[in-house]
mmCIF file of C-alpha atoms in Angstrom:
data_model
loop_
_atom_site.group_PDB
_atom_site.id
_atom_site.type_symbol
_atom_site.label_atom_id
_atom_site.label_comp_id
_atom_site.label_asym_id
_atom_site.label_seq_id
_atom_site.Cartn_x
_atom_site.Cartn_y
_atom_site.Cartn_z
ATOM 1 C CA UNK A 1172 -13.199 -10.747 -47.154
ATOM 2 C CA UNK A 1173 -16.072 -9.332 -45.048
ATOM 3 C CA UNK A 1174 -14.103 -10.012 -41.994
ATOM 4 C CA UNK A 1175 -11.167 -7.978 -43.435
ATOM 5 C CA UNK A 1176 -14.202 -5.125 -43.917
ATOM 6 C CA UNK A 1177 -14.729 -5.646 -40.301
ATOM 7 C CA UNK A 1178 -11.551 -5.423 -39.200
ATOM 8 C CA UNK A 1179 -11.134 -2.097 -40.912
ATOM 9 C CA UNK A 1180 -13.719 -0.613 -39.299
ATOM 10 C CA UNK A 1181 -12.746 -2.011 -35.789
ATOM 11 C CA UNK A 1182 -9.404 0.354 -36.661
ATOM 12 C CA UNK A 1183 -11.081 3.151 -37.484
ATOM 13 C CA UNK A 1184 -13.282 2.992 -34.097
ATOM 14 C CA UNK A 1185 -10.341 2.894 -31.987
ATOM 15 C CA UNK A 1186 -8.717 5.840 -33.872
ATOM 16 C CA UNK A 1187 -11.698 7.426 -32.817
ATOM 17 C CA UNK A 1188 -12.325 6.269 -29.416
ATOM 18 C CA UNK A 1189 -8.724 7.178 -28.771
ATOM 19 C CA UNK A 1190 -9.015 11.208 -30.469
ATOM 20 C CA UNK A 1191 -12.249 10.869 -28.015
ATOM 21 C CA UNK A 1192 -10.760 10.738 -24.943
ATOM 22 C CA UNK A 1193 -7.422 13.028 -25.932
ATOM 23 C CA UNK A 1194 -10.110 15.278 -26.309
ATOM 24 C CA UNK A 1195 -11.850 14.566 -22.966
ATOM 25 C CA UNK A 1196 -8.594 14.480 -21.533
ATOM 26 C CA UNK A 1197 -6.984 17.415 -22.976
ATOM 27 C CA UNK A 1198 -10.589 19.192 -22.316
ATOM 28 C CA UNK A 1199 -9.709 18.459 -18.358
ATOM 29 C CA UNK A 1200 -6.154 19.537 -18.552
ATOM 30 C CA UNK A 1201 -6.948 22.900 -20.491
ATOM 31 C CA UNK A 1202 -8.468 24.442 -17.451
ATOM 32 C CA UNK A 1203 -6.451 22.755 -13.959
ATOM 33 C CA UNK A 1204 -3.720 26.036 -14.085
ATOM 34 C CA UNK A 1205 -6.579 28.657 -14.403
ATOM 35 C CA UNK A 1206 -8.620 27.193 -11.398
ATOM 36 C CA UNK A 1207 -7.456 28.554 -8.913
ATOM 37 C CA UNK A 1208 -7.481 31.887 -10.262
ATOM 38 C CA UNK A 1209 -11.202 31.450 -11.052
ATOM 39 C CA UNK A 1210 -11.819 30.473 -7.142
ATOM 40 C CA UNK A 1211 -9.702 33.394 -6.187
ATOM 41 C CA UNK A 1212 -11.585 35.976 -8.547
ATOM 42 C CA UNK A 1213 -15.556 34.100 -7.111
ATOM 43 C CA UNK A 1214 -14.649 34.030 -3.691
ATOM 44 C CA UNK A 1215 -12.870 37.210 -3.455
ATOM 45 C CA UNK A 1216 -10.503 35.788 -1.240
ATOM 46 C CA UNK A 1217 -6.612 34.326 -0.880
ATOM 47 C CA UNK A 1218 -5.193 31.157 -2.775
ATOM 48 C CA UNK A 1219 -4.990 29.113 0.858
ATOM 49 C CA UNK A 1220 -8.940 29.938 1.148
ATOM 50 C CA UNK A 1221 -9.233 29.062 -2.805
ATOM 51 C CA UNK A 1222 -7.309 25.895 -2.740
ATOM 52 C CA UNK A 1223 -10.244 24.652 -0.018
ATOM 53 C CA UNK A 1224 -12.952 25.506 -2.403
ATOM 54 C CA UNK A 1225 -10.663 23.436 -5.212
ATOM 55 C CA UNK A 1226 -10.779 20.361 -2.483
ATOM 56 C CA UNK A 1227 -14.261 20.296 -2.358
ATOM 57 C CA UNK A 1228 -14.893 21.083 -6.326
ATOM 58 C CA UNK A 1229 -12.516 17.843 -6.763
ATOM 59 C CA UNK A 1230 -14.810 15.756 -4.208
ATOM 60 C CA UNK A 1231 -18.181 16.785 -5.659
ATOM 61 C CA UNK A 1232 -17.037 16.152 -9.079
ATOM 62 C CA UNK A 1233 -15.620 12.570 -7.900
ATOM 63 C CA UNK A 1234 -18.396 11.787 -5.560
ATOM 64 C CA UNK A 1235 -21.363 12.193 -8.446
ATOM 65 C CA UNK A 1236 -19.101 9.965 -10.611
ATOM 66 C CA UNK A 1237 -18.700 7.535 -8.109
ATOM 67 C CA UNK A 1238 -22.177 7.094 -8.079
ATOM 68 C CA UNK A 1239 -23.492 7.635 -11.376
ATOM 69 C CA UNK A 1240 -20.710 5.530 -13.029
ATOM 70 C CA UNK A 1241 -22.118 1.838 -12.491
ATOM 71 C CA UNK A 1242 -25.734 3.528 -13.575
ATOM 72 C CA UNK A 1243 -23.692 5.035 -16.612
ATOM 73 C CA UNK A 1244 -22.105 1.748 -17.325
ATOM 74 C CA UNK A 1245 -25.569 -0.472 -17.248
ATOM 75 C CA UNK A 1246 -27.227 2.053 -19.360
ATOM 76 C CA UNK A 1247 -24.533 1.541 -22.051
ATOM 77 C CA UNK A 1248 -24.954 -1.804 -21.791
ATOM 78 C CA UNK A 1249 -28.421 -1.676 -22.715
ATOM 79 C CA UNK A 1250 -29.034 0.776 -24.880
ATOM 80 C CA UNK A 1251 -24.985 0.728 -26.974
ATOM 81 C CA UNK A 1252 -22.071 2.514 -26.051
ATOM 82 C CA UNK A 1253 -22.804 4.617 -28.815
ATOM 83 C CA UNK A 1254 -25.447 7.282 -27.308
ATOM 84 C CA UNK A 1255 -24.109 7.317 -23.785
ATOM 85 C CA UNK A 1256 -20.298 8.593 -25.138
ATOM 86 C CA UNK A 1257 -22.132 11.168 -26.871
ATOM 87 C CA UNK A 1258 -24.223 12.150 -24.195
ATOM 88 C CA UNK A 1259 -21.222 12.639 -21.813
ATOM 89 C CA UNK A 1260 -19.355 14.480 -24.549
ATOM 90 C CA UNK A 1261 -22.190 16.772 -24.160
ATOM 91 C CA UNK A 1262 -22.781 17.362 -20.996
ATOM 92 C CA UNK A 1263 -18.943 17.641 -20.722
ATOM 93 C CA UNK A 1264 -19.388 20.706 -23.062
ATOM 94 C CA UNK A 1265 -22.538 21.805 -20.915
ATOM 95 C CA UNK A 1266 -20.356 21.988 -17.979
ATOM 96 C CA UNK A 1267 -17.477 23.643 -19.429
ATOM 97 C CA UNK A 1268 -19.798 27.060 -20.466
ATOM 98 C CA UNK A 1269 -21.034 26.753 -17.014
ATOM 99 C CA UNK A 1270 -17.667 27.202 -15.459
ATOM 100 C CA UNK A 1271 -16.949 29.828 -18.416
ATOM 101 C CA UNK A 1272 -19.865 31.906 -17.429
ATOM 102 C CA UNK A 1273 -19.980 31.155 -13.575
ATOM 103 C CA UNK A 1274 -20.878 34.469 -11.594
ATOM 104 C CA UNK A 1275 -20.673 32.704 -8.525
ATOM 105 C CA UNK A 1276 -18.814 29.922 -6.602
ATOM 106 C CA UNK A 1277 -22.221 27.800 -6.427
ATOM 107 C CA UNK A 1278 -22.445 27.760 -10.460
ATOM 108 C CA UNK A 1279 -18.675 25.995 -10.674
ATOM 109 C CA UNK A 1280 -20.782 23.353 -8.138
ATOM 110 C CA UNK A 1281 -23.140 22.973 -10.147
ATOM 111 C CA UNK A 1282 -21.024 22.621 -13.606
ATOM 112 C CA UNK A 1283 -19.054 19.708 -11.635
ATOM 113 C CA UNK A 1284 -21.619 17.727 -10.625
ATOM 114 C CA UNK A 1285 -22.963 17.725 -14.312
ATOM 115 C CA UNK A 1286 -19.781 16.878 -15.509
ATOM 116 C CA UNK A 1287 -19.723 14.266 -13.091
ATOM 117 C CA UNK A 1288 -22.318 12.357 -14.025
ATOM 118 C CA UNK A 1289 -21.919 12.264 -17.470
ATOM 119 C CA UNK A 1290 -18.476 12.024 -16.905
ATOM 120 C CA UNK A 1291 -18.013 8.227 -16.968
ATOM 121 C CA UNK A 1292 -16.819 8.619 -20.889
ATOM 122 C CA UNK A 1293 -13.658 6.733 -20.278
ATOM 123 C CA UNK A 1294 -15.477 4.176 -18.508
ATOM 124 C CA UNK A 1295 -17.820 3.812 -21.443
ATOM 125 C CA UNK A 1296 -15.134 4.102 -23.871
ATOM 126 C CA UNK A 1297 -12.912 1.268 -21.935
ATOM 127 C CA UNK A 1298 -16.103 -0.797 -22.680
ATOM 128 C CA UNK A 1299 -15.964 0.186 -26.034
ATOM 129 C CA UNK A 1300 -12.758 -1.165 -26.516
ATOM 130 C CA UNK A 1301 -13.249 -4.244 -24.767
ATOM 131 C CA UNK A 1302 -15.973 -5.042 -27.324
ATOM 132 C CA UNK A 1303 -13.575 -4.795 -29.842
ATOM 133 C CA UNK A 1304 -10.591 -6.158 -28.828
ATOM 134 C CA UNK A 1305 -9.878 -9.680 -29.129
ATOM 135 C CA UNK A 1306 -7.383 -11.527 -26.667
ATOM 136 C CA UNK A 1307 -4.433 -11.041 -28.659
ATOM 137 C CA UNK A 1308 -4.454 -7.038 -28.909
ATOM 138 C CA UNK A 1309 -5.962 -6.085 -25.580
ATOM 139 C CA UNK A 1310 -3.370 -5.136 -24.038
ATOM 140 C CA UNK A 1311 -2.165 -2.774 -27.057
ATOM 141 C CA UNK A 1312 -5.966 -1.500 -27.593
ATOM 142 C CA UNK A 1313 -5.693 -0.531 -23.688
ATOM 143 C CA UNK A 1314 -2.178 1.103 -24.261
ATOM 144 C CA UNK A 1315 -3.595 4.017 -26.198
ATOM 145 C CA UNK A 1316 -6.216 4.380 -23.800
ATOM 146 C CA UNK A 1317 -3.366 5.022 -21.788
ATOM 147 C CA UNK A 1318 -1.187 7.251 -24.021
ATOM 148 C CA UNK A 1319 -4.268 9.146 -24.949
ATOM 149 C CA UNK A 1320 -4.362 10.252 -20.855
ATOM 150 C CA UNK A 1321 -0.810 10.948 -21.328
ATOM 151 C CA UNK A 1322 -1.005 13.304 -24.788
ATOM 152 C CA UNK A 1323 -3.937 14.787 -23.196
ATOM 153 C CA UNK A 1324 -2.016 16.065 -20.096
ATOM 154 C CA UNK A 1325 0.914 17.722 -22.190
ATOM 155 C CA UNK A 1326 -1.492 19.253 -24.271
ATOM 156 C CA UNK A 1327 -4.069 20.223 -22.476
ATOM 157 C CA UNK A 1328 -1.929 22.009 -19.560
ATOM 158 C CA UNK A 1329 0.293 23.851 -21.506
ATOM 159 C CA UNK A 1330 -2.403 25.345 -23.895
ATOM 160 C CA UNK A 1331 -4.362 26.333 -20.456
ATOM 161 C CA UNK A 1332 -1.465 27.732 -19.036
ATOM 162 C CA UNK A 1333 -1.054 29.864 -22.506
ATOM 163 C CA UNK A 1334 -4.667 30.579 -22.805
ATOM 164 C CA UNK A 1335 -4.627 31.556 -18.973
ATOM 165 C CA UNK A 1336 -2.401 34.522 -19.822
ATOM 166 C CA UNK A 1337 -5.444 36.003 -21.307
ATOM 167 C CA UNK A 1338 -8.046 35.281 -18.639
ATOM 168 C CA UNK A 1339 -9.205 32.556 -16.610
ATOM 169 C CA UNK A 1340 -11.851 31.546 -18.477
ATOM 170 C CA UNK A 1341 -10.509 31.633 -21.782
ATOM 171 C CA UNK A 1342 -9.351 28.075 -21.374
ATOM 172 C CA UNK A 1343 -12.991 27.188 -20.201
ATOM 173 C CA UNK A 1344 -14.330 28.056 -23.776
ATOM 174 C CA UNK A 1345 -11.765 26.357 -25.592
ATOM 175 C CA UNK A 1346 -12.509 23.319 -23.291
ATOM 176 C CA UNK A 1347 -16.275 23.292 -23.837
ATOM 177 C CA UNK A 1348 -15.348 24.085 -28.144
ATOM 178 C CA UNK A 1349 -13.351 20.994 -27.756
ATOM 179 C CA UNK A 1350 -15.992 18.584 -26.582
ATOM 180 C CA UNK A 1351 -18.726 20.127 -28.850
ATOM 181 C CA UNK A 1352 -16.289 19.198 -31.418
ATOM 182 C CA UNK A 1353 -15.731 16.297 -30.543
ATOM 183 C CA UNK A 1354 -19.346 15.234 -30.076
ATOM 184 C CA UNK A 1355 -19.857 16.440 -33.863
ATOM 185 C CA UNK A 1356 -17.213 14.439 -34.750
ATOM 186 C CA UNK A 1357 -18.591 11.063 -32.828
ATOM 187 C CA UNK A 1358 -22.265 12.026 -34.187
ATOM 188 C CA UNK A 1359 -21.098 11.656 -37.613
ATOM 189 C CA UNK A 1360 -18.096 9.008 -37.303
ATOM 190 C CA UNK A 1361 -18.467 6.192 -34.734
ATOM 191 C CA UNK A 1362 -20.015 3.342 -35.151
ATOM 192 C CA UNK A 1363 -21.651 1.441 -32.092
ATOM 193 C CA UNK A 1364 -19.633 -1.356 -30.924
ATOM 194 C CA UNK A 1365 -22.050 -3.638 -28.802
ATOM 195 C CA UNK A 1366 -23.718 -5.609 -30.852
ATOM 196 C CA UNK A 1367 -27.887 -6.305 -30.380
ATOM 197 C CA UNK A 1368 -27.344 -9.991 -29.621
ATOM 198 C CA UNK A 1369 -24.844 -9.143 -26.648
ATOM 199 C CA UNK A 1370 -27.050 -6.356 -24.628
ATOM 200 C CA UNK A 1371 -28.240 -6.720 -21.607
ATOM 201 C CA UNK A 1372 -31.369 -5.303 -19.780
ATOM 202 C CA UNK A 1373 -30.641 -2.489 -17.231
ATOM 203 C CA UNK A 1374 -30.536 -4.080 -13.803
ATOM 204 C CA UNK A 1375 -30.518 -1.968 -10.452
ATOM 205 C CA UNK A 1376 -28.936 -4.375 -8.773
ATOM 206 C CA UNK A 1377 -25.797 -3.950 -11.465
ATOM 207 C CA UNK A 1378 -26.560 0.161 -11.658
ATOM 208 C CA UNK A 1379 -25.404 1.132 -8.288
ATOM 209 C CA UNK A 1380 -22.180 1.606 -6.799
ATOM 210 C CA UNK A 1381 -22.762 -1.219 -3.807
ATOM 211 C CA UNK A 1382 -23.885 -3.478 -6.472
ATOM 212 C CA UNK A 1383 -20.031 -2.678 -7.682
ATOM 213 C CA UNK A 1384 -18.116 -3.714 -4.344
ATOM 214 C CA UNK A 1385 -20.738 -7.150 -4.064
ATOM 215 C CA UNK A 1386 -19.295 -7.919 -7.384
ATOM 216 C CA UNK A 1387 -15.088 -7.642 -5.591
ATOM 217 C CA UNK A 1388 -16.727 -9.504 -2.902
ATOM 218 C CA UNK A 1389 -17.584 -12.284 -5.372
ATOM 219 C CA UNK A 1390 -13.999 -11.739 -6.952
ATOM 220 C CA UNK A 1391 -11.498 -11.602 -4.375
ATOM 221 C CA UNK A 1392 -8.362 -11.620 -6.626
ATOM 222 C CA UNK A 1393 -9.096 -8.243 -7.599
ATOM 223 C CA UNK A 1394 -9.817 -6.819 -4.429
ATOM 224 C CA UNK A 1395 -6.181 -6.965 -3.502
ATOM 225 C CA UNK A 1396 -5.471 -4.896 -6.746
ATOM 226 C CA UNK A 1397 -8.447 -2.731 -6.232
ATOM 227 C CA UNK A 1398 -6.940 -1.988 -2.457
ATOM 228 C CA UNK A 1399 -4.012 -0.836 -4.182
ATOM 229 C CA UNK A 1400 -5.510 1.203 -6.933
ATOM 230 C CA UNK A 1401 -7.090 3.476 -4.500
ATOM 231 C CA UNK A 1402 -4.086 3.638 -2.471
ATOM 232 C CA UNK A 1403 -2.554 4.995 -5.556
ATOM 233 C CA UNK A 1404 -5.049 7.493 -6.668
ATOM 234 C CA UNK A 1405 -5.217 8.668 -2.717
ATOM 235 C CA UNK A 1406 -1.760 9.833 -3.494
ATOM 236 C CA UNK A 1407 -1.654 11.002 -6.688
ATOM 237 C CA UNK A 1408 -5.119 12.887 -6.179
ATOM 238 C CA UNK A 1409 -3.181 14.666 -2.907
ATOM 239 C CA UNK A 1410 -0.396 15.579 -5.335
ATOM 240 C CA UNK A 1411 -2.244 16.840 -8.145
ATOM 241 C CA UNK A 1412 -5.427 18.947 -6.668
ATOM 242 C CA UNK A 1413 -3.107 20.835 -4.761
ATOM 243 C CA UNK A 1414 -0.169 21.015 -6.836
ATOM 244 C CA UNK A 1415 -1.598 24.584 -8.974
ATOM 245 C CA UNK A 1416 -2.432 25.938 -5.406
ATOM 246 C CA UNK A 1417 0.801 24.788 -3.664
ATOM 247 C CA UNK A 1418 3.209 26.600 -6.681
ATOM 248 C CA UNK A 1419 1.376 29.441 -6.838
ATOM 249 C CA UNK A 1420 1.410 30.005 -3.311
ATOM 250 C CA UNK A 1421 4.838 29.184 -2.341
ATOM 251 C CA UNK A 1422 6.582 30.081 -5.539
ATOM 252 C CA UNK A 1423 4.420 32.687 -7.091
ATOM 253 C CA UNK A 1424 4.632 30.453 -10.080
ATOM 254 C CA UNK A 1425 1.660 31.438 -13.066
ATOM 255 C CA UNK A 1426 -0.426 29.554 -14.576
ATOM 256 C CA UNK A 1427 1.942 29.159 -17.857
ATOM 257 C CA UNK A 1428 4.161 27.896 -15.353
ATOM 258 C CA UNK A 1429 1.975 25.248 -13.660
ATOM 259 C CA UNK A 1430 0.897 24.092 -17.088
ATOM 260 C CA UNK A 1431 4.143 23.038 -18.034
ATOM 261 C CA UNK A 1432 4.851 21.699 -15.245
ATOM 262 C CA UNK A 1433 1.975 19.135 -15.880
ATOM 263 C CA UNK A 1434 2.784 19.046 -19.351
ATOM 264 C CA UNK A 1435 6.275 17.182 -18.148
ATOM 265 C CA UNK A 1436 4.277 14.983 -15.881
ATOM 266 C CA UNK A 1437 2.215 13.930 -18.723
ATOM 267 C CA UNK A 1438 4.822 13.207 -21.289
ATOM 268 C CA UNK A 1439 6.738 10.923 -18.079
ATOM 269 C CA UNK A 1440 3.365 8.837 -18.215
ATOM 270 C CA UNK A 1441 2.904 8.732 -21.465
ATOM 271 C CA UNK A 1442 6.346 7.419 -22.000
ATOM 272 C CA UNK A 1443 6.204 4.925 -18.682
ATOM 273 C CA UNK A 1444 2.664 3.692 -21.032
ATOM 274 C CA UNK A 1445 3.646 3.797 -24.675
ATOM 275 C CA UNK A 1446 6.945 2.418 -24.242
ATOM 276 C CA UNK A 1447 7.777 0.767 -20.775
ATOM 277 C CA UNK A 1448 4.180 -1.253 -20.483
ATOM 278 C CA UNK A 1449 5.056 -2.096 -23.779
ATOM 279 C CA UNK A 1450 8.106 -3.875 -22.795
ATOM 280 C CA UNK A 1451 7.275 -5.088 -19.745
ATOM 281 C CA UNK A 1452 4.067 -7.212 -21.237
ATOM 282 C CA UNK A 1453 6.307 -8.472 -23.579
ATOM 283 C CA UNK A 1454 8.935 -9.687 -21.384
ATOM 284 C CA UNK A 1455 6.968 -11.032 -18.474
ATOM 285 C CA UNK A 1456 3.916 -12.679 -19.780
ATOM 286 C CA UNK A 1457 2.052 -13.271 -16.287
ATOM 287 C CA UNK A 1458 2.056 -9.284 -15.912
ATOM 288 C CA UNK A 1459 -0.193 -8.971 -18.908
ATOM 289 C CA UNK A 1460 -3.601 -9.640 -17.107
ATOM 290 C CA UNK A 1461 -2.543 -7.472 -14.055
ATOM 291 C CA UNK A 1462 -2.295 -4.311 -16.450
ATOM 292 C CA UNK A 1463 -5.103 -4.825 -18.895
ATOM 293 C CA UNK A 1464 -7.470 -5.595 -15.758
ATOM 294 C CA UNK A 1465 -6.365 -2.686 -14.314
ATOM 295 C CA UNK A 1466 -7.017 -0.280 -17.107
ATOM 296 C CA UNK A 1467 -10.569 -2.380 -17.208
ATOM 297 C CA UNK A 1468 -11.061 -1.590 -13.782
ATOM 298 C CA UNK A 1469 -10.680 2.531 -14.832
#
């Protein structure tokens, strides 16, 4: 019976973990079609000048996470998933009025590279799942992780792009409402989900991001899928941080326009990850472990 109680509760935490990141997600989406017009507005300049200043928002942004999310990852390790989710749900929100309030371009800098290093929530809340998951429903546990990404990015475009209308930083306050939301909610509501017995003491080696590529070194037959996973953000990445900039400026589309634009992109992945992953690990057995490690890897 008690492991029927536990069971219950195991549901309950993915519900959670999975409204978590359509927050996060959605959070992130609210405010891509209004960006540019935010640049435009601080830098008193065209969209071709503005869309640079978006490049290099993207790569600070990516850069802090790419550093801070190993140290990120250890810390949950040691001290629960728990505190660290919250504490990026936080900063999240933190970085959100920032961009809301910024008077200049150095302020949206500033917001990003906050956001950046607390933003390693998904990579907390993969581990989260992969405490709870057992072999049998991995693969579906790291589905929704999936069609969470995919809900957020119909939702959260299209409500920027309508919340744009109004301002550019409209969508900014909704975002950073959102994640203090959100961060009630997980105060009151989630459980932790490593358990004493399986922590681990923070280790520097572990906490940094060339302790991360000694670890592929050690593991060669992910490297090959690693390879390819940056191959594939390299494109996508060139796609979407320019893709706001590039409509705008060569059909004068708005930002209602742009956000449903994404909003179809979203609801294609969501639908390649609720329903053709679905299939596919059903039907071909040895693909299994290539997409649950990949959605580890993320």
């Amino acid at each position: 019976m008690h492991h029927h109680g536990k069971f219950k509760e195991k549901k309950a935490a993915i519900g959670f973990i999975f409204i978590t990141l359509l927050i996060d997600i959605t959070g992130w989406g609210i405010i891509i079609p209004v960006v540019p017009k935010l640049i435009e507005e601080l830098i008193h300049a065209d969209i071709s000048e503005a869309a640079k200043y978006g490049g290099w928002l993207g790569f600070a942004y990516a850069f802090t996470q790419f550093i801070f999310s190993p140290l990120v990852g250890n810390l949950s390790d040691k001290y629960g998933r728990r505190p660290i989710i919250l504490i990026s749900l936080f900063g999240f929100a933190v970085d959100y009025i920032f961009l809301a309030l910024a008077p200049t371009i150095w302020w949206l800098f500033l917001g990003r590279v906050i956001a950046g290093i607390t933003g390693a929530s998904v990579t907390t809340a993969s581990a989260y799942i992969a405490d709870i998951s057992t072999d049998e429903d991995r693969a579906k546990n790291f589905g929704l992780i999936g069609a969470a990404f995919g809900l957020g990015f119909i939702i959260g475009p299209v409500l920027g792009g309508v919340l744009g209308h109004y301002g550019a930083r409209i969508p900014f306050y909704a975002a950073a409402g959102l994640c203090l939301l959100n961060f009630l909610y997980g105060y009151f509501i989630l459980p932790e989900s490593l358990d004493k017995d399986k922590r681990r003491e923070f280790d520097w080696k572990r906490a940094n991001p060339v302790g991360s590529f000694k670890f592929l070194g050690k593991h060669p037959e992910i490297s090959g899928l690693i390879v390819s996973l940056i191959l594939i953000y390299i494109a996508g990445h060139a796609v979407q941080s320019n893709w706001s900039f590039f409509t705008m400026y060569k059909f004068s589309w708005t930002e209602r326009m742009v956000g449903i634009s994404l909003g179809v992109v979203g609801l294609l992945v969501g639908l390649v990850q609720g329903l053709l992953i679905r299939w596919t690990t059903q039907n071909w057995e040895n693909r299994k472990v290539f997409i649950t490690d990949w959605h580890f890897m993320l």
